[in-house]
Amino acid sequence: MKNKIILGDCLSILKTIENNTFDLVITSPPYFQQRDYGNGNLGIGNEKTEEEYLENLINIFRECVRVTNSDGVIVFNIGDKYINGALSLIPYKFAIRAIEDKKSFLVNQLTWSKLNPTPRQDQRKLIQSTEPFFIFAKSKDYYFDLNNYLKHLDHINKNIRNSPSDKLGKKYFELINTSDLSEEQKSNARKSLNEAILSVHKGEIESFRMKINGIHKLAYGGQDGGRNNQIKNNGFTVIKISGNKMKKDIIESPVEITRDNNHPAVYPIYIIQELIKLLSKEDYFILDPFCGSGTTCIAANNLKRNYLGIEINPEYVELANERIKKSSCNQEFFI
Ligand SMILES: C[S@@+](CC[C@H](N)C(=O)[O-])C[C@H]1O[C@@H](n2cnc3c(N)ncnc32)[C@H](O)[C@@H]1O
């Protein structure tokens, strides 16, 4: 079953697959009444009502959760749609229903910010230039490798980082002096502050924050229990901020226009490759139940992961197979 694309309806095919088969699912189902994929009335997206569409989508999502390993992740990218001039929020209605089953939970909503969105004719609305990628996990043990995500930007971030200002930490020294901490606590706080400043100068960390008892508020409730205890017991805490801690839930990429692909709704291979690096290791098994022109499969292949694609339209199965063959030969998509 590995490294191929199956022609057919994904719900029927998924039902024949055993539990816990895949390590990662990444997919983009057809959006509600958005495009004609030449499937006649077959396939998702052609339903008469939003309710019917959501019901069908959730049934497929449930199957995706079932066939994913307990430490696996399921990523769904769904775009929004205006209905009678009003934004429908369909992606969020889907996400809310998806987590209601309690068989998975939402780790992140990664927002794709489109660098070249389609201009809007309607001059009384802003251009819609974002789409969510919902990242669901089945358990807290989900695979997540922040070091590998957007790694190619690490050196750029380092190069453009300004050298630290002479005033770095000055404000905190003043606050320590005027605080109600004991003399011993003040001395420990100054020592930790000096160490943090040195780490920024050495480039070991990006920056830091300090919280001092009686001056800064404790985090609300149990959300930051460890730090709250440090502040209560030691009088202060230093929060070190490294590059990884600054990796945000937003990713920029143009909408792809490629000559070799006449599929009408391709998602950027750049985003899919970054998600694969974040959420899987080499040899992991990745499923795309709505594989279209095969972007997920190409990305998986480029990164030495195994894949299975499912697609209802025979022309797209052919297109996907051609693209995979081409990318295996010249690695033109590899980033
Ligand atoms: C948004 S496109 C996916 C595009 C893909 N991410 C790419 O980059 O090429 C959705 C695809 O799902 C297919 N599809 C719709 N209903 C399906 C079903 N029930 N089972 C399998 N594929 C289906 C459509 O034919 C379409 O190619």
Short mmCIF file of N, CA and C and ligand atoms in Angstrom, two decimals, residues 8-11 27-31 37 39 42-45 60 261 263 265-268 288-296 310-313 316 323, ligand 1:
data_model
loop_
_atom_site.label_atom_id
_atom_site.label_comp_id
_atom_site.label_asym_id
_atom_site.label_seq_id
_atom_site.Cartn_x
_atom_site.Cartn_y
_atom_site.Cartn_z
N GLY A 8 -10.29 6.50 -6.21
CA GLY A 8 -11.56 6.11 -5.58
C GLY A 8 -12.02 7.13 -4.57
N ASP A 9 -13.15 6.81 -3.94
CA ASP A 9 -13.74 7.67 -2.92
C ASP A 9 -13.02 7.41 -1.59
N CYS A 10 -12.51 8.47 -0.99
CA CYS A 10 -11.63 8.25 0.17
C CYS A 10 -12.38 7.61 1.35
N LEU A 11 -13.66 7.92 1.52
CA LEU A 11 -14.36 7.35 2.69
C LEU A 11 -14.42 5.82 2.53
N THR A 27 -3.94 17.06 4.41
CA THR A 27 -4.85 17.10 3.28
C THR A 27 -5.59 18.43 3.17
N SER A 28 -6.15 18.63 1.99
CA SER A 28 -7.00 19.79 1.77
C SER A 28 -8.24 19.31 1.01
N PRO A 29 -9.35 19.13 1.73
CA PRO A 29 -10.56 18.68 1.03
C PRO A 29 -11.10 19.80 0.14
N PRO A 30 -11.95 19.46 -0.83
CA PRO A 30 -12.58 20.52 -1.61
C PRO A 30 -13.35 21.44 -0.67
N TYR A 31 -13.30 22.74 -0.93
CA TYR A 31 -14.06 23.67 -0.11
C TYR A 31 -15.52 23.61 -0.55
N TYR A 37 -14.35 20.11 -9.81
CA TYR A 37 -13.17 19.28 -10.07
C TYR A 37 -13.46 18.25 -11.15
N ASN A 39 -15.87 16.15 -11.19
CA ASN A 39 -16.27 14.87 -10.61
C ASN A 39 -17.78 14.63 -10.71
N LEU A 42 -20.08 13.40 -7.84
CA LEU A 42 -19.27 12.57 -6.94
C LEU A 42 -18.38 13.47 -6.10
N GLY A 43 -18.00 12.96 -4.96
CA GLY A 43 -16.98 13.67 -4.19
C GLY A 43 -17.53 14.76 -3.29
N ILE A 44 -16.66 15.16 -2.39
CA ILE A 44 -16.99 16.19 -1.40
C ILE A 44 -17.03 17.58 -2.05
N GLY A 45 -17.83 18.46 -1.50
CA GLY A 45 -17.83 19.86 -1.95
C GLY A 45 -19.04 20.21 -2.80
N ILE A 60 -15.26 11.70 7.14
CA ILE A 60 -13.94 11.38 6.59
C ILE A 60 -12.86 11.70 7.63
N ASN A 261 0.99 21.88 -13.92
CA ASN A 261 -0.13 21.44 -13.09
C ASN A 261 -1.40 22.21 -13.44
N HIS A 263 -4.32 21.39 -12.11
CA HIS A 263 -5.31 21.19 -11.04
C HIS A 263 -5.70 22.58 -10.51
N ALA A 265 -6.75 23.67 -7.57
CA ALA A 265 -6.63 24.06 -6.15
C ALA A 265 -5.44 23.40 -5.50
N VAL A 266 -4.27 23.79 -5.94
CA VAL A 266 -3.04 23.17 -5.42
C VAL A 266 -2.56 23.95 -4.20
N TYR A 267 -2.13 23.23 -3.16
CA TYR A 267 -1.55 24.01 -2.06
C TYR A 267 -0.04 24.03 -2.17
N PRO A 268 0.62 25.03 -1.52
CA PRO A 268 2.06 25.22 -1.74
C PRO A 268 2.89 24.07 -1.18
N ASP A 288 -2.66 11.30 2.26
CA ASP A 288 -3.48 12.43 1.80
C ASP A 288 -4.74 11.86 1.13
N PRO A 289 -5.90 11.91 1.82
CA PRO A 289 -7.12 11.29 1.26
C PRO A 289 -7.76 12.11 0.13
N PHE A 290 -7.34 13.36 -0.04
CA PHE A 290 -7.85 14.19 -1.16
C PHE A 290 -6.61 14.67 -1.93
N CYS A 291 -5.92 13.74 -2.60
CA CYS A 291 -4.55 14.10 -2.98
C CYS A 291 -4.44 14.98 -4.22
N GLY A 292 -5.53 15.15 -4.99
CA GLY A 292 -5.50 16.08 -6.12
C GLY A 292 -4.31 15.83 -7.03
N SER A 293 -3.48 16.86 -7.23
CA SER A 293 -2.33 16.70 -8.13
C SER A 293 -1.11 16.13 -7.41
N GLY A 294 -1.30 15.68 -6.17
CA GLY A 294 -0.23 14.91 -5.51
C GLY A 294 0.80 15.71 -4.74
N THR A 295 0.49 16.96 -4.38
CA THR A 295 1.49 17.80 -3.70
C THR A 295 2.04 17.13 -2.42
N THR A 296 1.13 16.59 -1.59
CA THR A 296 1.58 15.96 -0.33
C THR A 296 2.51 14.79 -0.64
N ILE A 310 -5.12 9.31 -2.05
CA ILE A 310 -6.41 8.82 -2.56
C ILE A 310 -7.04 9.98 -3.33
N GLU A 311 -7.55 9.69 -4.53
CA GLU A 311 -8.13 10.75 -5.35
C GLU A 311 -9.25 10.15 -6.20
N ILE A 312 -10.36 10.86 -6.25
CA ILE A 312 -11.55 10.32 -6.91
C ILE A 312 -11.54 10.53 -8.42
N ASN A 313 -10.74 11.51 -8.88
CA ASN A 313 -10.76 11.85 -10.31
C ASN A 313 -9.56 11.19 -11.02
N TYR A 316 -6.69 13.37 -12.29
CA TYR A 316 -5.76 13.90 -11.28
C TYR A 316 -4.82 12.82 -10.77
N ARG A 323 3.64 13.97 -11.90
CA ARG A 323 4.41 14.96 -11.12
C ARG A 323 5.40 14.26 -10.17
C1 LIG B 1 -8.53 20.87 -2.82
S1 LIG B 1 -8.19 19.57 -3.90
C2 LIG B 1 -6.66 18.94 -3.30
C3 LIG B 1 -5.49 19.54 -4.02
C4 LIG B 1 -4.15 19.02 -3.52
N1 LIG B 1 -3.88 19.43 -2.18
C5 LIG B 1 -3.03 19.48 -4.46
O1 LIG B 1 -2.14 20.25 -4.00
O2 LIG B 1 -3.06 19.15 -5.63
C6 LIG B 1 -9.33 18.35 -3.42
C7 LIG B 1 -9.30 17.07 -4.26
O3 LIG B 1 -10.20 16.11 -3.65
C8 LIG B 1 -10.77 15.33 -4.67
N2 LIG B 1 -11.97 14.68 -4.08
C9 LIG B 1 -13.20 15.19 -3.86
N3 LIG B 1 -13.99 14.29 -3.24
C10 LIG B 1 -13.23 13.19 -3.03
C11 LIG B 1 -13.47 11.94 -2.41
N4 LIG B 1 -14.66 11.66 -1.88
N5 LIG B 1 -12.47 11.04 -2.34
C12 LIG B 1 -11.25 11.31 -2.89
N6 LIG B 1 -10.96 12.50 -3.50
C13 LIG B 1 -11.94 13.42 -3.57
C14 LIG B 1 -11.05 16.34 -5.77
O4 LIG B 1 -11.17 15.69 -7.04
C15 LIG B 1 -9.82 17.27 -5.68
O5 LIG B 1 -8.81 16.84 -6.57
#
